Tab-separated table of C-alpha atoms and ligand atoms in Angstrom:
chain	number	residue	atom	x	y	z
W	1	UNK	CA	-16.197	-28.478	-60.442
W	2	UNK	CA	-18.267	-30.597	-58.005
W	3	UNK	CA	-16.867	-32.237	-55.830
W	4	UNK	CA	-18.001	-36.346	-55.129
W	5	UNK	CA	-18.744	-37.818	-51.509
W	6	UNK	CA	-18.489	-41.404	-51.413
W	7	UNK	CA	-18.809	-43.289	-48.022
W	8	UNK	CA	-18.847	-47.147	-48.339
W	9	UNK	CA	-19.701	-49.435	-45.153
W	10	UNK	CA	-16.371	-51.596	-45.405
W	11	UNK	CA	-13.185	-50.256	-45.572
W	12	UNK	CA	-11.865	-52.465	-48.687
W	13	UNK	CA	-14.199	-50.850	-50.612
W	14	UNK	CA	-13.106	-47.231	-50.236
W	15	UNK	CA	-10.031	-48.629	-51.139
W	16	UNK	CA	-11.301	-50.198	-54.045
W	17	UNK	CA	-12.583	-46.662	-54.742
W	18	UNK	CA	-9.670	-44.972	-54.157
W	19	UNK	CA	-7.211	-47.319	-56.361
W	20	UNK	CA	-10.339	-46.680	-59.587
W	21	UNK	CA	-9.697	-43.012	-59.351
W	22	UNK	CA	-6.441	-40.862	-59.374
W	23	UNK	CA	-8.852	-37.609	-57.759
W	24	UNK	CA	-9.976	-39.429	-55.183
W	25	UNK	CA	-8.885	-38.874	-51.549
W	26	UNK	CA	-9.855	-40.935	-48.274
W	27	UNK	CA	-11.449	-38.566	-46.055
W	28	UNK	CA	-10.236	-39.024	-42.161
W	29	UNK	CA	-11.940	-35.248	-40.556
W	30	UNK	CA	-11.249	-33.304	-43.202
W	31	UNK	CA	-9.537	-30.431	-40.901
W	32	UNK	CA	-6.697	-30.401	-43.266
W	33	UNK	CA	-8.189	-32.095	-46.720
W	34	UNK	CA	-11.624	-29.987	-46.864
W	35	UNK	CA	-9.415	-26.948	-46.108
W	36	UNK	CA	-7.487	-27.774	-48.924
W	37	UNK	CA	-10.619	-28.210	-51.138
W	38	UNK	CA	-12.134	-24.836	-49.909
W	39	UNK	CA	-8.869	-22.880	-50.995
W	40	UNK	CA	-9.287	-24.676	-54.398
W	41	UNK	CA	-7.160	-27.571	-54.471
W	42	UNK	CA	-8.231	-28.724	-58.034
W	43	UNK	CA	-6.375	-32.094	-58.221
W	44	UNK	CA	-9.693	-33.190	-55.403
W	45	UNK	CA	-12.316	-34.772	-57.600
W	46	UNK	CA	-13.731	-37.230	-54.872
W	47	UNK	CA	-13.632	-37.825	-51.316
W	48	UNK	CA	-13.715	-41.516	-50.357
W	49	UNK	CA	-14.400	-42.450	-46.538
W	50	UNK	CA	-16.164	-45.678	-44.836
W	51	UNK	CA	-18.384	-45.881	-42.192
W	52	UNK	CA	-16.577	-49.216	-41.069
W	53	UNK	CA	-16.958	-49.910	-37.019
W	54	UNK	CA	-13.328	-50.916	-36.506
W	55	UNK	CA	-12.220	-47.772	-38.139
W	56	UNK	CA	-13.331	-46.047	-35.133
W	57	UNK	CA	-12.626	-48.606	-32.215
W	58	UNK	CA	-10.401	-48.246	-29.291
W	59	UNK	CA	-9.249	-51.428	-27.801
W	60	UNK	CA	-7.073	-50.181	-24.660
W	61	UNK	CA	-6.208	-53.999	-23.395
W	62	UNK	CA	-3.430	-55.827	-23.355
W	63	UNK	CA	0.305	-54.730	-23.639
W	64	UNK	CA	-0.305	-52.833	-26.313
W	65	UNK	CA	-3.363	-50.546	-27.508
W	66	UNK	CA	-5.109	-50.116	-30.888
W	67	UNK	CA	-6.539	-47.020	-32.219
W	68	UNK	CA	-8.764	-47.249	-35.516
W	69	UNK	CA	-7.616	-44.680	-38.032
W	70	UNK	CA	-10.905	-42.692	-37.512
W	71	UNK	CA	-10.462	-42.574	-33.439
W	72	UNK	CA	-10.553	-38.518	-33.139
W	73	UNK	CA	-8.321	-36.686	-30.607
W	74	UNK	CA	-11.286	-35.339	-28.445
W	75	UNK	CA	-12.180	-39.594	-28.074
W	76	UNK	CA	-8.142	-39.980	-26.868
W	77	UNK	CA	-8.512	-37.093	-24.236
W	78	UNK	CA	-11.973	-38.387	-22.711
W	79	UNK	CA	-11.078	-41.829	-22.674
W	80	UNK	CA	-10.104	-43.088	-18.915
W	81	UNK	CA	-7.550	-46.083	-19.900
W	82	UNK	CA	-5.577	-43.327	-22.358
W	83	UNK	CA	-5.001	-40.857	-19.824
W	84	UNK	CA	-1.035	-40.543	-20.298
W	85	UNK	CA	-2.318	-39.261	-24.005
W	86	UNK	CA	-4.555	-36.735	-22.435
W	87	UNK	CA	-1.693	-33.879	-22.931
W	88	UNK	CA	-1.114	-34.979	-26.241
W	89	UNK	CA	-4.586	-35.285	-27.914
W	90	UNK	CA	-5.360	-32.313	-26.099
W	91	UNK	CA	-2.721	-29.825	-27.695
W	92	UNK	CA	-3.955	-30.679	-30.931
W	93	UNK	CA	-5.544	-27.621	-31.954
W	94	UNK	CA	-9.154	-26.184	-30.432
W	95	UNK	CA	-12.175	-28.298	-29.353
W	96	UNK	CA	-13.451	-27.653	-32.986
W	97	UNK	CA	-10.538	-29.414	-34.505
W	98	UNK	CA	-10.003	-31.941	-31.688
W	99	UNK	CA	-13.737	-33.327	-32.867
W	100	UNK	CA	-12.674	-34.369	-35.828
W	101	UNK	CA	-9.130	-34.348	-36.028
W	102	UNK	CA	-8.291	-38.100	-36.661
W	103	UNK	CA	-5.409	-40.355	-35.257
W	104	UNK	CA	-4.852	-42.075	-39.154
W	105	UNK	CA	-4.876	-38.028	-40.596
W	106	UNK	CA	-2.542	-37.112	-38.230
W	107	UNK	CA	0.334	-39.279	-39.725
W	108	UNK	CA	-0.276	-37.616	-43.010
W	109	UNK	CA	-0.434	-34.147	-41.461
W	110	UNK	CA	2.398	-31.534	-43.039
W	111	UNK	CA	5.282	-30.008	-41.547
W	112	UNK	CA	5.192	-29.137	-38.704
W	113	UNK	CA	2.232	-30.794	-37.771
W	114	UNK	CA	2.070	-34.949	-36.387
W	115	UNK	CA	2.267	-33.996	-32.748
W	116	UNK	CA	-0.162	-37.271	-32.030
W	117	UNK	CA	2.573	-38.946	-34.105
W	118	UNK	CA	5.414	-38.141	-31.743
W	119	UNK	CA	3.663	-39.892	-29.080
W	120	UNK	CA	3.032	-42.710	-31.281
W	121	UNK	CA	7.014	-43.004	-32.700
W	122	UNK	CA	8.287	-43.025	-28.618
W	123	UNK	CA	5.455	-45.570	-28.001
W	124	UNK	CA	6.759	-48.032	-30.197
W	125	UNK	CA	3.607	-47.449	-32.600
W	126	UNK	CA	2.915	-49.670	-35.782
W	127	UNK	CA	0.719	-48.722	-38.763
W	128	UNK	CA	-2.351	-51.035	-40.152
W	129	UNK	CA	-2.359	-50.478	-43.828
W	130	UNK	CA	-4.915	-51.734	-45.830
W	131	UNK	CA	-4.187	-52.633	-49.361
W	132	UNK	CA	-7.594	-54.462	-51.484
W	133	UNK	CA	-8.876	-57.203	-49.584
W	134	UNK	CA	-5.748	-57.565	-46.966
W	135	UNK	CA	-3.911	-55.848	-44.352
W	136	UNK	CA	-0.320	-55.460	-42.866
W	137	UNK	CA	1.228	-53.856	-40.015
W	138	UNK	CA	4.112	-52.501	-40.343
W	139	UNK	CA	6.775	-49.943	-37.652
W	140	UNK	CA	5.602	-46.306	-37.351
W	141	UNK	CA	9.535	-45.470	-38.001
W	142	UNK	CA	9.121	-47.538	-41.420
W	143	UNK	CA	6.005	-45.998	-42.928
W	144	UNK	CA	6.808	-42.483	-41.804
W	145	UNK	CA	9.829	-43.109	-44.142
W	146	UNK	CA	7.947	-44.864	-46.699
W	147	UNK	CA	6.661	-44.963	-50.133
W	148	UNK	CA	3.738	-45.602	-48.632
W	149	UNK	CA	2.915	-42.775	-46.846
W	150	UNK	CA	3.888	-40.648	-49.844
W	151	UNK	CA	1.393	-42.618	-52.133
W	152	UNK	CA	-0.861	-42.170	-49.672
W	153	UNK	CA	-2.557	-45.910	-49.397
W	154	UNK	CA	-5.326	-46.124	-46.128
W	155	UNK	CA	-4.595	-46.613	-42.824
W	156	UNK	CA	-6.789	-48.554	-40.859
W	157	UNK	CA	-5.656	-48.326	-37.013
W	158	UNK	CA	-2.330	-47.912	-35.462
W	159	UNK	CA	-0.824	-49.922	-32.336
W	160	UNK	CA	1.379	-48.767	-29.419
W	161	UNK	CA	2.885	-49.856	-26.324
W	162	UNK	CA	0.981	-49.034	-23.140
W	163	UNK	CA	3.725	-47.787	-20.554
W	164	UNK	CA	3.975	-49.999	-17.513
W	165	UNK	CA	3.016	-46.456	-15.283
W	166	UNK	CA	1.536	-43.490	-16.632
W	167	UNK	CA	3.973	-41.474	-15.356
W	168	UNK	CA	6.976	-43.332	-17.675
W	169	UNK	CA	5.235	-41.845	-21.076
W	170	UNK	CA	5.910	-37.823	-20.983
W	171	UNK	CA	5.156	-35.281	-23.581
W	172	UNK	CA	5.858	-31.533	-23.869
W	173	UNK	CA	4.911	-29.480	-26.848
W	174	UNK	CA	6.510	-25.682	-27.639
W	175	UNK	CA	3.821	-23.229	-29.128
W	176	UNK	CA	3.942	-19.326	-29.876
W	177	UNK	CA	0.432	-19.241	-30.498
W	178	UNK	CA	-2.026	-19.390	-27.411
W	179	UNK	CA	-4.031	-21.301	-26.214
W	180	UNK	CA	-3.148	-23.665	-28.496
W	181	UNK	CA	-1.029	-23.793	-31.928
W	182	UNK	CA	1.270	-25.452	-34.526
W	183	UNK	CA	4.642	-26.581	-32.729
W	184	UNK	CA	7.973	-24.893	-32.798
W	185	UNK	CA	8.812	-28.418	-31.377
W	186	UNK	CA	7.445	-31.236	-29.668
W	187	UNK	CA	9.225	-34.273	-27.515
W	188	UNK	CA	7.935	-37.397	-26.727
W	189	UNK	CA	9.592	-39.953	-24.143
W	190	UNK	CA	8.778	-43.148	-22.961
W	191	UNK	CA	11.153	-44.017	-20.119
W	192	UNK	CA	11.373	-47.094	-18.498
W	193	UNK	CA	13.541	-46.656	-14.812
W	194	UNK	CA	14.514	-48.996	-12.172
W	195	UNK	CA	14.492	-46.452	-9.283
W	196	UNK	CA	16.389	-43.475	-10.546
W	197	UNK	CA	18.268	-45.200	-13.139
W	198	UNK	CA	16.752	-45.089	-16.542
W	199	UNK	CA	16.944	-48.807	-18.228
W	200	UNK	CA	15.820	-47.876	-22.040
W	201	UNK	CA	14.497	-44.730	-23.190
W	202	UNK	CA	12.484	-44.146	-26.427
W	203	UNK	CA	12.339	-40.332	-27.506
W	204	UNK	CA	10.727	-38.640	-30.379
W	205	UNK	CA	10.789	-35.225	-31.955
W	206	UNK	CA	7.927	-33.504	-33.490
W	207	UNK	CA	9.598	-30.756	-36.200
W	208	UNK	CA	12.839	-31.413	-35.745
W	209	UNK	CA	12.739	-33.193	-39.289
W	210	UNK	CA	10.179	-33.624	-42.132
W	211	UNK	CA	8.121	-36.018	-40.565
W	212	UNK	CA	8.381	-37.118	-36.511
W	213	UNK	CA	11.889	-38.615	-35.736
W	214	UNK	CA	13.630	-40.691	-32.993
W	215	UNK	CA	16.156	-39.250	-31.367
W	216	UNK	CA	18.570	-42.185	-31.170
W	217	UNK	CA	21.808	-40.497	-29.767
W	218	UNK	CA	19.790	-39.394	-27.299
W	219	UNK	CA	18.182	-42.466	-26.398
W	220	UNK	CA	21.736	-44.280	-26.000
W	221	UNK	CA	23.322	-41.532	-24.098
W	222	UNK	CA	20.353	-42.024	-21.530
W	223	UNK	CA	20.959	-45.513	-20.805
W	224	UNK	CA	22.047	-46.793	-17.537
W	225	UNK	CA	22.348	-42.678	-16.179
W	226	UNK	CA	20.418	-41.142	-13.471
W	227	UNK	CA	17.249	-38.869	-14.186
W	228	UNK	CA	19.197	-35.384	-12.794
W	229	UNK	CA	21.756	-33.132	-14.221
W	230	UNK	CA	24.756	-34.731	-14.395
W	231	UNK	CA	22.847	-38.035	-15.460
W	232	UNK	CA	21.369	-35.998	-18.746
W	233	UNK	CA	24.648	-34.215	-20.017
W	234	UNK	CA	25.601	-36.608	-22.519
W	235	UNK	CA	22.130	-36.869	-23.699
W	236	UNK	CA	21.135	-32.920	-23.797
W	237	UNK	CA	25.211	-32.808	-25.982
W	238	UNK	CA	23.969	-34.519	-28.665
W	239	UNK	CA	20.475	-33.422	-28.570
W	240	UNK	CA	19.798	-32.602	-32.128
W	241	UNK	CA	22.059	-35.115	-33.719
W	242	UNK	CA	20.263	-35.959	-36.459
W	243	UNK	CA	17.936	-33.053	-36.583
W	244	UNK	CA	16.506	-31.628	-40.176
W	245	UNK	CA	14.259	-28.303	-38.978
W	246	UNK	CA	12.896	-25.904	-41.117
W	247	UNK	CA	12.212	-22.441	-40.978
W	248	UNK	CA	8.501	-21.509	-41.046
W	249	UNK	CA	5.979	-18.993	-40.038
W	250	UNK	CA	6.021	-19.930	-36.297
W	251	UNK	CA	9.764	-20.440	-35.969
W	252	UNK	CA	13.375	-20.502	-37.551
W	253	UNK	CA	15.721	-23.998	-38.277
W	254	UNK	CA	17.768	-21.561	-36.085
W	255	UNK	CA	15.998	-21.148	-33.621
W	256	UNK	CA	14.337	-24.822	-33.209
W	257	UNK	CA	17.963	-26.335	-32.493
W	258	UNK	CA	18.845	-23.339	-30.045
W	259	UNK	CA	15.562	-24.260	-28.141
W	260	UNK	CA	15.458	-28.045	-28.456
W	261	UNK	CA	18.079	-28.839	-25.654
W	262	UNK	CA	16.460	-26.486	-23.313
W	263	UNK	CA	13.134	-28.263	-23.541
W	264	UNK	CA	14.498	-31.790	-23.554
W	265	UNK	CA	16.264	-30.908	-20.130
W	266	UNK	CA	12.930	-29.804	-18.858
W	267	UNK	CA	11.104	-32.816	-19.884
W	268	UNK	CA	13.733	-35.087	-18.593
W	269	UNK	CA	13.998	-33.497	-14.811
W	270	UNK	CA	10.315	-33.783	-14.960
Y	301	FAD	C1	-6.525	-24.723	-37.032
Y	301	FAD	C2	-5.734	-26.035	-37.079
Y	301	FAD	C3	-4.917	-26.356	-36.011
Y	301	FAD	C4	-4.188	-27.558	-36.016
Y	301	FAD	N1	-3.376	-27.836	-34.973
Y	301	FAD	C5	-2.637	-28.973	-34.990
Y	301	FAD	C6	-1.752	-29.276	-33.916
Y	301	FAD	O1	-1.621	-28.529	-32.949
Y	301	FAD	N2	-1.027	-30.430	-34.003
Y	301	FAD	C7	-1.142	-31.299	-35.053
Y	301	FAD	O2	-0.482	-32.337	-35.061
Y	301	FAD	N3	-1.978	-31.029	-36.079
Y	301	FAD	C8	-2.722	-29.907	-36.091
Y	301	FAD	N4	-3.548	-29.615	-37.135
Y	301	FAD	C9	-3.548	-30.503	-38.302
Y	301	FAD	C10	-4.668	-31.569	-38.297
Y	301	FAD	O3	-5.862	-31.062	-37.749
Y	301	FAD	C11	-4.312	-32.830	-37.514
Y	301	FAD	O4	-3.002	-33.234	-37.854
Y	301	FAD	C12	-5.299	-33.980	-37.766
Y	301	FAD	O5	-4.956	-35.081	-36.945
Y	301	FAD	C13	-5.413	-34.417	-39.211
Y	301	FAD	O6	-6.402	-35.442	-39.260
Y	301	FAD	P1	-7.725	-35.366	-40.167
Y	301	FAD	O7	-8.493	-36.605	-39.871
Y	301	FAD	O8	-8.464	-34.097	-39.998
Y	301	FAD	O9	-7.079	-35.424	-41.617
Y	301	FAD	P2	-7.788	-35.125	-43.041
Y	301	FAD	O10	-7.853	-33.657	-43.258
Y	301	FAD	O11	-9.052	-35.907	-43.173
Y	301	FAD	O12	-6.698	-35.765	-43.988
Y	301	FAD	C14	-5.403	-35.248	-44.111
Y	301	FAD	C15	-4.640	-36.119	-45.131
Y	301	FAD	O13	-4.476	-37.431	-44.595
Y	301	FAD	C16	-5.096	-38.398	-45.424
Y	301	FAD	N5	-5.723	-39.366	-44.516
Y	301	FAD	C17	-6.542	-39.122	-43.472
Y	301	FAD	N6	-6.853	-40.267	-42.839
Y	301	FAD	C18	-6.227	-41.263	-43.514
Y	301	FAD	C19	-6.182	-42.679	-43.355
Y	301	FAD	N7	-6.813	-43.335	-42.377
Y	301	FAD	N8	-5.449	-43.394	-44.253
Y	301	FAD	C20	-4.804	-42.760	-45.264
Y	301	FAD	N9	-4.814	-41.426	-45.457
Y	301	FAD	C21	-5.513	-40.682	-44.590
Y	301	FAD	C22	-6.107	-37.631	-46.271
Y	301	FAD	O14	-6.371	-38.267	-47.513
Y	301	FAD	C23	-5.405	-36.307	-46.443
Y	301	FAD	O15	-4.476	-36.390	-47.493
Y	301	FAD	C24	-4.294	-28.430	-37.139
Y	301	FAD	C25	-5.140	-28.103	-38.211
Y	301	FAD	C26	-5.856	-26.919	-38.179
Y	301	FAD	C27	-6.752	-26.593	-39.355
């Protein structure tokens, strides 16, 4: 069965599209929905996407930065005011993928995939939905446990916190597969110290859990200590408190939680 393109110049009107017809799905770069459609994912009968300008803006000023949906991972590595995202967007699969692997997709990507998502849940990152003719924004940590993300309705940017230094945002990402690959895990932190002493500490986990997760026991244990080993005990005991891995092809729930604590320690001694 043939499959239907439709790209409309405003975003409200692929979502017009998309609510007129169960088939349809919005297109972000296709690395994961055209594979889908080439293995013969019949439930496909249209893909819907919009070649609206604010989809793919980046607007770096301020306190806190906004991505359109469309904004691809290669534009969040070359960019020179997102350079603390560099290692991120830059683990995200090969150059191929990285051109059109979107920052809206990525929050819809399957286990254990949503590494850009991590970065977004430790940045404080909010969601732009856009539902007929008007928009909300709502907490990353809300829509990743949503409806919404399950009924799939369009994202149209997503907003973070810039970290006061570059070097307060850090990111490390476990692969078996080189160069690049899926994660076993991946941790996101966005610390904010006075000196040595860390003052708040936002971490996230990328498949340690169906979808990215905070890691809230570790974020209080952090509070108030010092950045070096005895500062990060508490923290590294209750590590994967919380945690919800699976077993897949690139690692076991086994062995994710064995390895978690062991990475977090590295990421926190820097
Ligand atoms: C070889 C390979 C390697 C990969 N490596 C990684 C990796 O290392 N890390 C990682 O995180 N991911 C990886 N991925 C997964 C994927 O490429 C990324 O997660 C990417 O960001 C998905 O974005 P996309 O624009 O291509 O999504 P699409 O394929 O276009 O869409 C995926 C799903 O999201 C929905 N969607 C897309 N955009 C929106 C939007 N704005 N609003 C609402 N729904 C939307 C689509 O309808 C679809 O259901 C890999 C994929 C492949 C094929």
């Amino acid at each position: 069965m043939a499959v239907a393109v439709k790209t409309f110049d405003k975003l409200r009107d692929a979502v017009a599209a998309l609510g007129a017809d169960a088939g349809a799905r919005y297109l972000g770069g296709g690395t994961l929905l055209v594979r889908d459609l080439n293995e013969g994912d019949l439930a496909v009968t249209a893909l819907v996407r919009t070649t609206d300008r604010g989809i793919g803006e980046i607007r770096p000023s301020g306190s806190r930065i906004t991505l359109g949906a469309g904004v691809t991972m290669a534009q969040v590595a070359a960019h020179p005011d997102l350079r603390f995202l560099k290692p991120v967007a830059s683990s995200i699969g090969g150059p191929a993928i990285r051109n059109m692997a979107t920052v809206g997709g990525n929050l819809f990507a399957p286990y254990p995939f949503g590494d850009f998502t991590v970065a977004l849940l430790a940045l404080d990152g909010g969601v732009s939905v856009q539902t007929g003719h008007s928009g909300r924004e709502i907490p990353l940590e809300d829509f990743l446990a949503s409806a919404d993300r399950a009924s799939r309705v369009v994202v149209s940017a997503v907003t973070f916190r810039r970290p006061d230094a570059d070097r307060n945002f850090r990111f490390l990402k476990l692969s078996r597969t080189r160069p690049k690959g899926p994660p076993v895990l991946s941790i996101a932190a966005h610390l904010v110290a006075s000196g040595a002493r860390v003052q708040s500490a936002r971490i996230a986990y990328g498949a340690m859990a169906p979808t990215a997760m905070r890691a809230k026991a570790v974020e209080a244990a952090l509070a108030g200590k010092n950045l070096d080993e005895a500062g990060i005990a508490a923290a590294l005991a209750v590590a994967t408190q919380g945690c919800a891995p699976q077993t897949d092809a690139y690692a076991s729930e086994w062995y994710r939680r064995e390895v978690l604590p062991v990475h977090l320690r590295r990421l926190l001694l820097g």
